[in-house]
Amino acid sequence: MKKDKKSITSVAIGGFDGMHIAHQSLFNNLTSKGAIIAIETGHANMTPKEQRQKCTTFPVFYYELNDIKHLSGKEFINLLKDEFPKLKKIVVGFDFCFGKNRANSTEELKSLFNGEVVVVNEISVNDIAIHSRIIREYIKTGDFETANTLLGRKYEVKGTQIKGQGLGKSDFVPTINLDIKEYLLPKEGVYITKTIVDNISYPSISFIGHRVTTDGNFAVETHILNKDISVHNINVSIKFYKKLRDNQKFDSFEKLKQQIINDINACKIYFNLAL
């Protein structure tokens, strides 16, 4: 995507971790030559780094908070006007603050910027106010039905394949083991998921947590249903649909194996796949 600040006529400003429904309502107020300014705080863990661009057709420009937090409100607006010379419109959320020590609110924005300022009110779904911090709590507990509703899409994490303990293919079911560094992960348990390999999405079942029945190590591993997929150290994504159960310790490998079979069957029923 070509990113040309000189032609941008409107911007939405915020942290935008999650790029959720409330964020999208800000973007809906942008002009056809609009752009998104994402302020990087170092705490984005639902859409870390440049993952936000996947969630919008508008170009996303990233500004490190540490690079701009010393600016006064007026200096920040002047920076925007310098970098976006055709800027006529700014869109922000109702709780937007800017300038050194977050000293300025939307009222100061309206007085400092000599163009149109749109302030979007708080957005709620099913009486739940949509904020990144609230969605994070639903993700942590594994409530993906609610988290995904507020996100407006399935929650997705991305990682690289690593070597597992080697028991899956020989004693249980084959799994892809992933190293996931920057994303918020849900509580330990088993989840109904889809796994994306080489841009192809497969129904899957995923485990996150300490393998308490075997080696005790923490793992993120996913089993693709009804397919034997070869993966060789490439990026793999997991989309979360629903939590099946908490992590638990079993008295024997046989009991663990039976539970894995039960979990896989529950997952197949969810996706209407043949048992």
PDB file of C-alpha atoms in Angstrom:
ATOM      1  CA  MET A   1       0.000   0.000   0.000  1.00  0.00           C
ATOM      2  CA  LYS A   2       1.328   3.402  -1.001  1.00  0.00           C
ATOM      3  CA  LYS A   3       1.538   5.744   1.986  1.00  0.00           C
ATOM      4  CA  ASP A   4       1.673   9.392   0.962  1.00  0.00           C
ATOM      5  CA  LYS A   5       1.173  11.867   3.802  1.00  0.00           C
ATOM      6  CA  LYS A   6       1.032  14.779   1.363  1.00  0.00           C
ATOM      7  CA  SER A   7      -2.348  13.732  -0.083  1.00  0.00           C
ATOM      8  CA  ILE A   8      -4.115  12.864   3.203  1.00  0.00           C
ATOM      9  CA  THR A   9      -7.116  15.094   4.010  1.00  0.00           C
ATOM     10  CA  SER A  10      -8.376  13.436   7.220  1.00  0.00           C
ATOM     11  CA  VAL A  11      -6.905  11.391  10.065  1.00  0.00           C
ATOM     12  CA  ALA A  12      -8.196   9.308  12.966  1.00  0.00           C
ATOM     13  CA  ILE A  13      -5.885   9.415  15.985  1.00  0.00           C
ATOM     14  CA  GLY A  14      -5.602   6.853  18.784  1.00  0.00           C
ATOM     15  CA  GLY A  15      -3.803   3.798  20.100  1.00  0.00           C
ATOM     16  CA  PHE A  16      -6.064   1.449  18.118  1.00  0.00           C
ATOM     17  CA  ASP A  17      -4.891  -1.801  19.689  1.00  0.00           C
ATOM     18  CA  GLY A  18      -7.454  -4.354  18.568  1.00  0.00           C
ATOM     19  CA  MET A  19      -8.867  -2.286  15.700  1.00  0.00           C
ATOM     20  CA  HIS A  20     -12.249  -3.172  17.213  1.00  0.00           C
ATOM     21  CA  ILE A  21     -15.804  -2.059  16.421  1.00  0.00           C
ATOM     22  CA  ALA A  22     -15.446   1.272  18.246  1.00  0.00           C
ATOM     23  CA  HIS A  23     -12.239   2.038  16.354  1.00  0.00           C
ATOM     24  CA  GLN A  24     -13.948   1.185  13.076  1.00  0.00           C
ATOM     25  CA  SER A  25     -16.676   3.715  13.907  1.00  0.00           C
ATOM     26  CA  LEU A  26     -13.966   6.390  13.979  1.00  0.00           C
ATOM     27  CA  PHE A  27     -12.623   5.241  10.622  1.00  0.00           C
ATOM     28  CA  ASN A  28     -16.132   5.453   9.134  1.00  0.00           C
ATOM     29  CA  ASN A  29     -15.860   9.235   9.558  1.00  0.00           C
ATOM     30  CA  LEU A  30     -12.734   9.518   7.423  1.00  0.00           C
ATOM     31  CA  THR A  31     -12.750  10.917   3.901  1.00  0.00           C
ATOM     32  CA  SER A  32     -11.716   8.830   0.909  1.00  0.00           C
ATOM     33  CA  LYS A  33      -8.198  10.220   1.350  1.00  0.00           C
ATOM     34  CA  GLY A  34      -8.169   9.431   5.045  1.00  0.00           C
ATOM     35  CA  ALA A  35      -5.488   7.804   7.175  1.00  0.00           C
ATOM     36  CA  ILE A  36      -5.027   6.336  10.629  1.00  0.00           C
ATOM     37  CA  ILE A  37      -2.448   7.601  13.108  1.00  0.00           C
ATOM     38  CA  ALA A  38      -1.630   4.834  15.581  1.00  0.00           C
ATOM     39  CA  ILE A  39       0.196   5.996  18.690  1.00  0.00           C
ATOM     40  CA  GLU A  40       2.569   3.201  19.733  1.00  0.00           C
ATOM     41  CA  THR A  41       2.764   2.894  23.519  1.00  0.00           C
ATOM     42  CA  GLY A  42       4.591  -0.433  23.615  1.00  0.00           C
ATOM     43  CA  HIS A  43       1.553  -2.101  25.193  1.00  0.00           C
ATOM     44  CA  ALA A  44      -0.341  -3.163  22.056  1.00  0.00           C
ATOM     45  CA  ASN A  45      -0.825  -6.924  22.367  1.00  0.00           C
ATOM     46  CA  MET A  46      -4.019  -7.625  20.393  1.00  0.00           C
ATOM     47  CA  THR A  47      -2.683  -6.088  17.166  1.00  0.00           C
ATOM     48  CA  PRO A  48       1.039  -5.640  17.915  1.00  0.00           C
ATOM     49  CA  LYS A  49       3.490  -3.871  15.648  1.00  0.00           C
ATOM     50  CA  GLU A  50       2.063  -3.383  12.169  1.00  0.00           C
ATOM     51  CA  GLN A  51      -0.749  -5.935  12.444  1.00  0.00           C
ATOM     52  CA  ARG A  52      -3.278  -3.086  12.530  1.00  0.00           C
ATOM     53  CA  GLN A  53      -2.893  -2.567   8.790  1.00  0.00           C
ATOM     54  CA  LYS A  54      -4.548  -5.961   8.203  1.00  0.00           C
ATOM     55  CA  CYS A  55      -7.760  -4.632   9.761  1.00  0.00           C
ATOM     56  CA  THR A  56      -8.374  -1.614   7.531  1.00  0.00           C
ATOM     57  CA  THR A  57      -8.096  -0.315   3.977  1.00  0.00           C
ATOM     58  CA  PHE A  58      -6.889   3.095   5.210  1.00  0.00           C
ATOM     59  CA  PRO A  59      -3.124   3.581   5.435  1.00  0.00           C
ATOM     60  CA  VAL A  60      -1.801   3.385   8.990  1.00  0.00           C
ATOM     61  CA  PHE A  61       1.016   5.672  10.122  1.00  0.00           C
ATOM     62  CA  TYR A  62       2.760   4.743  13.369  1.00  0.00           C
ATOM     63  CA  TYR A  63       4.042   7.304  15.860  1.00  0.00           C
ATOM     64  CA  GLU A  64       6.080   6.231  18.880  1.00  0.00           C
ATOM     65  CA  LEU A  65       4.669   7.802  22.033  1.00  0.00           C
ATOM     66  CA  ASN A  66       8.172   8.385  23.372  1.00  0.00           C
ATOM     67  CA  ASP A  67       8.949  10.516  20.312  1.00  0.00           C
ATOM     68  CA  ILE A  68       5.983  12.871  20.744  1.00  0.00           C
ATOM     69  CA  LYS A  69       5.004  12.858  24.430  1.00  0.00           C
ATOM     70  CA  HIS A  70       7.175  15.901  25.175  1.00  0.00           C
ATOM     71  CA  LEU A  71       5.207  18.036  22.696  1.00  0.00           C
ATOM     72  CA  SER A  72       2.632  20.519  23.921  1.00  0.00           C
ATOM     73  CA  GLY A  73      -0.841  20.291  22.445  1.00  0.00           C
ATOM     74  CA  LYS A  74      -0.096  23.119  20.030  1.00  0.00           C
ATOM     75  CA  GLU A  75       3.229  21.566  19.004  1.00  0.00           C
ATOM     76  CA  PHE A  76       1.501  18.246  18.316  1.00  0.00           C
ATOM     77  CA  ILE A  77      -1.092  19.907  16.070  1.00  0.00           C
ATOM     78  CA  ASN A  78       1.680  21.796  14.276  1.00  0.00           C
ATOM     79  CA  LEU A  79       3.484  18.498  13.698  1.00  0.00           C
ATOM     80  CA  LEU A  80       0.347  17.047  12.105  1.00  0.00           C
ATOM     81  CA  LYS A  81      -0.126  20.112   9.906  1.00  0.00           C
ATOM     82  CA  ASP A  82       3.522  19.936   8.781  1.00  0.00           C
ATOM     83  CA  GLU A  83       3.415  16.231   7.969  1.00  0.00           C
ATOM     84  CA  PHE A  84      -0.106  16.238   6.497  1.00  0.00           C
ATOM     85  CA  PRO A  85      -0.250  19.597   4.644  1.00  0.00           C
ATOM     86  CA  LYS A  86      -3.751  18.958   3.205  1.00  0.00           C
ATOM     87  CA  LEU A  87      -5.251  17.931   6.552  1.00  0.00           C
ATOM     88  CA  LYS A  88      -8.798  19.277   6.942  1.00  0.00           C
ATOM     89  CA  LYS A  89     -10.382  16.846   9.400  1.00  0.00           C
ATOM     90  CA  ILE A  90      -9.411  15.031  12.611  1.00  0.00           C
ATOM     91  CA  VAL A  91     -11.469  12.190  14.087  1.00  0.00           C
ATOM     92  CA  VAL A  92     -10.989  11.059  17.702  1.00  0.00           C
ATOM     93  CA  GLY A  93     -12.815   9.198  20.437  1.00  0.00           C
ATOM     94  CA  PHE A  94     -14.649  10.943  23.267  1.00  0.00           C
ATOM     95  CA  ASP A  95     -11.842  10.221  25.768  1.00  0.00           C
ATOM     96  CA  PHE A  96      -8.980  11.385  23.525  1.00  0.00           C
ATOM     97  CA  CYS A  97      -6.162  13.289  25.269  1.00  0.00           C
ATOM     98  CA  PHE A  98      -2.973  14.682  23.780  1.00  0.00           C
ATOM     99  CA  GLY A  99      -0.011  16.917  24.507  1.00  0.00           C
ATOM    100  CA  LYS A 100       2.551  16.684  27.296  1.00  0.00           C
ATOM    101  CA  ASN A 101       1.177  14.842  30.345  1.00  0.00           C
ATOM    102  CA  ARG A 102      -2.073  14.297  28.404  1.00  0.00           C
ATOM    103  CA  ALA A 103      -2.982  17.865  29.334  1.00  0.00           C
ATOM    104  CA  ASN A 104      -5.334  18.506  26.389  1.00  0.00           C
ATOM    105  CA  SER A 105      -8.727  16.987  25.642  1.00  0.00           C
ATOM    106  CA  THR A 106     -11.157  17.217  22.726  1.00  0.00           C
ATOM    107  CA  GLU A 107     -12.109  20.793  23.628  1.00  0.00           C
ATOM    108  CA  GLU A 108      -8.521  21.986  23.182  1.00  0.00           C
ATOM    109  CA  LEU A 109      -8.304  19.981  19.967  1.00  0.00           C
ATOM    110  CA  LYS A 110     -11.255  21.942  18.560  1.00  0.00           C
ATOM    111  CA  SER A 111      -9.660  25.266  19.464  1.00  0.00           C
ATOM    112  CA  LEU A 112      -6.130  24.400  18.318  1.00  0.00           C
ATOM    113  CA  PHE A 113      -7.009  22.791  14.982  1.00  0.00           C
ATOM    114  CA  ASN A 114      -8.475  25.122  12.363  1.00  0.00           C
ATOM    115  CA  GLY A 115     -10.389  22.391  10.536  1.00  0.00           C
ATOM    116  CA  GLU A 116     -13.206  19.952  11.253  1.00  0.00           C
ATOM    117  CA  VAL A 117     -13.004  17.899  14.452  1.00  0.00           C
ATOM    118  CA  VAL A 118     -15.274  14.874  14.856  1.00  0.00           C
ATOM    119  CA  VAL A 119     -15.581  13.376  18.348  1.00  0.00           C
ATOM    120  CA  VAL A 120     -17.122   9.903  18.363  1.00  0.00           C
ATOM    121  CA  ASN A 121     -19.126   8.953  21.452  1.00  0.00           C
ATOM    122  CA  GLU A 122     -18.634   5.732  23.407  1.00  0.00           C
ATOM    123  CA  ILE A 123     -19.825   2.667  21.485  1.00  0.00           C
ATOM    124  CA  SER A 124     -21.560  -0.257  23.226  1.00  0.00           C
ATOM    125  CA  VAL A 125     -22.693  -3.709  22.105  1.00  0.00           C
ATOM    126  CA  ASN A 126     -25.088  -5.751  24.255  1.00  0.00           C
ATOM    127  CA  ASP A 127     -24.692  -3.076  26.964  1.00  0.00           C
ATOM    128  CA  ILE A 128     -20.907  -3.609  27.047  1.00  0.00           C
ATOM    129  CA  ALA A 129     -18.804  -0.494  26.421  1.00  0.00           C
ATOM    130  CA  ILE A 130     -16.171  -1.290  23.800  1.00  0.00           C
ATOM    131  CA  HIS A 131     -12.654  -0.498  24.955  1.00  0.00           C
ATOM    132  CA  SER A 132      -9.403  -2.345  24.325  1.00  0.00           C
ATOM    133  CA  ARG A 133      -8.866  -2.912  28.047  1.00  0.00           C
ATOM    134  CA  ILE A 134     -12.303  -4.549  28.356  1.00  0.00           C
ATOM    135  CA  ILE A 135     -11.736  -6.824  25.350  1.00  0.00           C
ATOM    136  CA  ARG A 136      -8.398  -7.881  26.837  1.00  0.00           C
ATOM    137  CA  GLU A 137     -10.173  -9.118  29.954  1.00  0.00           C
ATOM    138  CA  TYR A 138     -12.555 -11.285  27.903  1.00  0.00           C
ATOM    139  CA  ILE A 139      -9.601 -12.705  25.975  1.00  0.00           C
ATOM    140  CA  LYS A 140      -7.732 -13.488  29.205  1.00  0.00           C
ATOM    141  CA  THR A 141     -10.677 -15.524  30.530  1.00  0.00           C
ATOM    142  CA  GLY A 142     -11.139 -17.297  27.190  1.00  0.00           C
ATOM    143  CA  ASP A 143     -14.578 -15.797  26.505  1.00  0.00           C
ATOM    144  CA  PHE A 144     -14.094 -15.474  22.774  1.00  0.00           C
ATOM    145  CA  GLU A 145     -17.801 -15.276  21.956  1.00  0.00           C
ATOM    146  CA  THR A 146     -17.869 -11.886  23.726  1.00  0.00           C
ATOM    147  CA  ALA A 147     -14.352 -10.783  22.756  1.00  0.00           C
ATOM    148  CA  ASN A 148     -14.964 -11.519  19.078  1.00  0.00           C
ATOM    149  CA  THR A 149     -18.309  -9.712  19.133  1.00  0.00           C
ATOM    150  CA  LEU A 150     -16.615  -6.573  20.468  1.00  0.00           C
ATOM    151  CA  LEU A 151     -13.673  -6.913  18.082  1.00  0.00           C
ATOM    152  CA  GLY A 152     -15.950  -7.427  15.089  1.00  0.00           C
ATOM    153  CA  ARG A 153     -13.810 -10.366  13.970  1.00  0.00           C
ATOM    154  CA  LYS A 154     -12.139 -13.497  15.335  1.00  0.00           C
ATOM    155  CA  TYR A 155      -9.217 -12.841  17.645  1.00  0.00           C
ATOM    156  CA  GLU A 156      -5.987 -13.911  15.953  1.00  0.00           C
ATOM    157  CA  VAL A 157      -2.438 -14.557  17.135  1.00  0.00           C
ATOM    158  CA  LYS A 158       0.626 -15.202  15.024  1.00  0.00           C
ATOM    159  CA  GLY A 159       3.756 -17.191  15.753  1.00  0.00           C
ATOM    160  CA  THR A 160       6.581 -19.297  14.372  1.00  0.00           C
ATOM    161  CA  GLN A 161       6.754 -23.051  14.400  1.00  0.00           C
ATOM    162  CA  ILE A 162       9.103 -24.606  16.959  1.00  0.00           C
ATOM    163  CA  LYS A 163      10.000 -28.175  17.913  1.00  0.00           C
ATOM    164  CA  GLY A 164       7.554 -29.800  20.347  1.00  0.00           C
ATOM    165  CA  GLN A 165       8.115 -32.606  22.818  1.00  0.00           C
ATOM    166  CA  GLY A 166       7.664 -35.200  20.071  1.00  0.00           C
ATOM    167  CA  LEU A 167       4.805 -37.107  21.704  1.00  0.00           C
ATOM    168  CA  GLY A 168       1.985 -35.762  19.523  1.00  0.00           C
ATOM    169  CA  LYS A 169       2.566 -37.622  16.316  1.00  0.00           C
ATOM    170  CA  SER A 170       3.738 -40.848  17.974  1.00  0.00           C
ATOM    171  CA  ASP A 171       1.416 -41.141  20.987  1.00  0.00           C
ATOM    172  CA  PHE A 172      -1.451 -38.642  20.569  1.00  0.00           C
ATOM    173  CA  VAL A 173      -2.260 -36.491  17.531  1.00  0.00           C
ATOM    174  CA  PRO A 174       0.125 -34.442  15.384  1.00  0.00           C
ATOM    175  CA  THR A 175       0.364 -30.802  16.448  1.00  0.00           C
ATOM    176  CA  ILE A 176       2.056 -27.646  15.232  1.00  0.00           C
ATOM    177  CA  ASN A 177       3.953 -26.081  18.139  1.00  0.00           C
ATOM    178  CA  LEU A 178       4.240 -22.308  18.052  1.00  0.00           C
ATOM    179  CA  ASP A 179       6.388 -19.640  19.648  1.00  0.00           C
ATOM    180  CA  ILE A 180       4.125 -16.616  20.201  1.00  0.00           C
ATOM    181  CA  LYS A 181       5.843 -13.613  21.703  1.00  0.00           C
ATOM    182  CA  GLU A 182       3.928 -10.361  21.369  1.00  0.00           C
ATOM    183  CA  TYR A 183       0.270 -11.347  21.588  1.00  0.00           C
ATOM    184  CA  LEU A 184      -2.057 -11.557  24.539  1.00  0.00           C
ATOM    185  CA  LEU A 185      -2.902 -15.217  25.130  1.00  0.00           C
ATOM    186  CA  PRO A 186      -6.011 -16.554  26.884  1.00  0.00           C
ATOM    187  CA  LYS A 187      -6.006 -18.577  30.093  1.00  0.00           C
ATOM    188  CA  GLU A 188      -4.694 -22.110  29.950  1.00  0.00           C
ATOM    189  CA  GLY A 189      -7.056 -24.503  28.233  1.00  0.00           C
ATOM    190  CA  VAL A 190      -8.319 -26.083  25.021  1.00  0.00           C
ATOM    191  CA  TYR A 191      -9.932 -23.946  22.313  1.00  0.00           C
ATOM    192  CA  ILE A 192     -11.908 -24.366  19.108  1.00  0.00           C
ATOM    193  CA  THR A 193      -9.871 -22.518  16.514  1.00  0.00           C
ATOM    194  CA  LYS A 194      -8.914 -22.154  12.899  1.00  0.00           C
ATOM    195  CA  THR A 195      -5.251 -22.361  11.946  1.00  0.00           C
ATOM    196  CA  ILE A 196      -3.902 -20.438   8.970  1.00  0.00           C
ATOM    197  CA  VAL A 197      -0.946 -21.967   7.109  1.00  0.00           C
ATOM    198  CA  ASP A 198       0.222 -20.485   3.795  1.00  0.00           C
ATOM    199  CA  ASN A 199      -2.895 -18.252   3.768  1.00  0.00           C
ATOM    200  CA  ILE A 200      -5.197 -21.304   3.928  1.00  0.00           C
ATOM    201  CA  SER A 201      -7.533 -21.566   6.920  1.00  0.00           C
ATOM    202  CA  TYR A 202      -8.156 -24.988   8.489  1.00  0.00           C
ATOM    203  CA  PRO A 203     -10.567 -25.996  11.294  1.00  0.00           C
ATOM    204  CA  SER A 204      -8.406 -26.875  14.277  1.00  0.00           C
ATOM    205  CA  ILE A 205      -8.206 -27.435  18.010  1.00  0.00           C
ATOM    206  CA  SER A 206      -5.572 -25.594  20.034  1.00  0.00           C
ATOM    207  CA  PHE A 207      -4.011 -26.059  23.462  1.00  0.00           C
ATOM    208  CA  ILE A 208      -2.460 -23.238  25.457  1.00  0.00           C
ATOM    209  CA  GLY A 209      -0.801 -23.870  28.790  1.00  0.00           C
ATOM    210  CA  HIS A 210       1.562 -26.037  30.789  1.00  0.00           C
ATOM    211  CA  ARG A 211       1.564 -29.680  29.731  1.00  0.00           C
ATOM    212  CA  VAL A 212       0.898 -30.818  33.286  1.00  0.00           C
ATOM    213  CA  THR A 213       0.373 -34.491  32.398  1.00  0.00           C
ATOM    214  CA  THR A 214       3.613 -34.835  30.415  1.00  0.00           C
ATOM    215  CA  ASP A 215       6.696 -32.587  30.623  1.00  0.00           C
ATOM    216  CA  GLY A 216       5.179 -29.610  32.485  1.00  0.00           C
ATOM    217  CA  ASN A 217       6.446 -27.085  29.937  1.00  0.00           C
ATOM    218  CA  PHE A 218       4.361 -24.213  28.608  1.00  0.00           C
ATOM    219  CA  ALA A 219       3.152 -24.727  25.055  1.00  0.00           C
ATOM    220  CA  VAL A 220       0.976 -23.307  22.327  1.00  0.00           C
ATOM    221  CA  GLU A 221       0.070 -26.152  20.008  1.00  0.00           C
ATOM    222  CA  THR A 222      -2.611 -26.641  17.418  1.00  0.00           C
ATOM    223  CA  HIS A 223      -3.994 -29.760  15.720  1.00  0.00           C
ATOM    224  CA  ILE A 224      -5.537 -29.343  12.283  1.00  0.00           C
ATOM    225  CA  LEU A 225      -8.646 -31.494  11.875  1.00  0.00           C
ATOM    226  CA  ASN A 226      -8.814 -34.133   9.133  1.00  0.00           C
ATOM    227  CA  LYS A 227      -5.594 -32.924   7.474  1.00  0.00           C
ATOM    228  CA  ASP A 228      -1.901 -33.706   7.740  1.00  0.00           C
ATOM    229  CA  ILE A 229      -0.234 -30.386   7.024  1.00  0.00           C
ATOM    230  CA  SER A 230       3.519 -30.038   6.675  1.00  0.00           C
ATOM    231  CA  VAL A 231       4.832 -26.853   8.256  1.00  0.00           C
ATOM    232  CA  HIS A 232       8.477 -25.859   8.195  1.00  0.00           C
ATOM    233  CA  ASN A 233       9.337 -22.900  10.435  1.00  0.00           C
ATOM    234  CA  ILE A 234       6.973 -20.479   8.779  1.00  0.00           C
ATOM    235  CA  ASN A 235       4.524 -18.026  10.306  1.00  0.00           C
ATOM    236  CA  VAL A 236       1.309 -19.665  11.443  1.00  0.00           C
ATOM    237  CA  SER A 237      -1.800 -17.887  12.737  1.00  0.00           C
ATOM    238  CA  ILE A 238      -4.542 -19.128  15.062  1.00  0.00           C
ATOM    239  CA  LYS A 239      -8.049 -17.639  15.149  1.00  0.00           C
ATOM    240  CA  PHE A 240     -10.033 -18.312  18.312  1.00  0.00           C
ATOM    241  CA  TYR A 241     -13.709 -19.273  18.205  1.00  0.00           C
ATOM    242  CA  LYS A 242     -14.650 -20.799  21.548  1.00  0.00           C
ATOM    243  CA  LYS A 243     -13.180 -22.227  24.724  1.00  0.00           C
ATOM    244  CA  LEU A 244     -13.762 -25.954  25.195  1.00  0.00           C
ATOM    245  CA  ARG A 245     -12.324 -26.537  28.658  1.00  0.00           C
ATOM    246  CA  ASP A 246      -9.690 -25.507  31.187  1.00  0.00           C
ATOM    247  CA  ASN A 247      -6.285 -27.119  31.334  1.00  0.00           C
ATOM    248  CA  GLN A 248      -6.249 -30.146  33.621  1.00  0.00           C
ATOM    249  CA  LYS A 249      -3.950 -32.904  34.802  1.00  0.00           C
ATOM    250  CA  PHE A 250      -4.765 -36.530  33.996  1.00  0.00           C
ATOM    251  CA  ASP A 251      -3.763 -39.633  35.954  1.00  0.00           C
ATOM    252  CA  SER A 252      -2.452 -41.418  32.890  1.00  0.00           C
ATOM    253  CA  PHE A 253      -1.542 -41.005  29.241  1.00  0.00           C
ATOM    254  CA  GLU A 254      -4.581 -43.138  28.368  1.00  0.00           C
ATOM    255  CA  LYS A 255      -6.988 -40.753  30.102  1.00  0.00           C
ATOM    256  CA  LEU A 256      -5.305 -37.781  28.423  1.00  0.00           C
ATOM    257  CA  LYS A 257      -5.549 -39.501  25.053  1.00  0.00           C
ATOM    258  CA  GLN A 258      -9.260 -40.215  25.554  1.00  0.00           C
ATOM    259  CA  GLN A 259      -9.886 -36.581  26.516  1.00  0.00           C
ATOM    260  CA  ILE A 260      -8.033 -35.393  23.401  1.00  0.00           C
ATOM    261  CA  ILE A 261     -10.293 -37.622  21.272  1.00  0.00           C
ATOM    262  CA  ASN A 262     -13.364 -36.171  23.032  1.00  0.00           C
ATOM    263  CA  ASP A 263     -12.091 -32.621  22.463  1.00  0.00           C
ATOM    264  CA  ILE A 264     -11.445 -33.284  18.776  1.00  0.00           C
ATOM    265  CA  ASN A 265     -14.941 -34.746  18.342  1.00  0.00           C
ATOM    266  CA  ALA A 266     -16.494 -31.691  20.044  1.00  0.00           C
ATOM    267  CA  CYS A 267     -14.510 -29.479  17.694  1.00  0.00           C
ATOM    268  CA  LYS A 268     -15.645 -31.463  14.642  1.00  0.00           C
ATOM    269  CA  ILE A 269     -19.276 -31.118  15.740  1.00  0.00           C
ATOM    270  CA  TYR A 270     -18.780 -27.352  16.089  1.00  0.00           C
ATOM    271  CA  PHE A 271     -17.499 -27.118  12.508  1.00  0.00           C
ATOM    272  CA  ASN A 272     -20.006 -29.690  11.161  1.00  0.00           C
ATOM    273  CA  LEU A 273     -17.238 -32.056  10.165  1.00  0.00           C
ATOM    274  CA  ALA A 274     -17.585 -35.828   9.928  1.00  0.00           C
ATOM    275  CA  LEU A 275     -16.698 -37.643  13.151  1.00  0.00           C
TER     276      LEU A 275
END
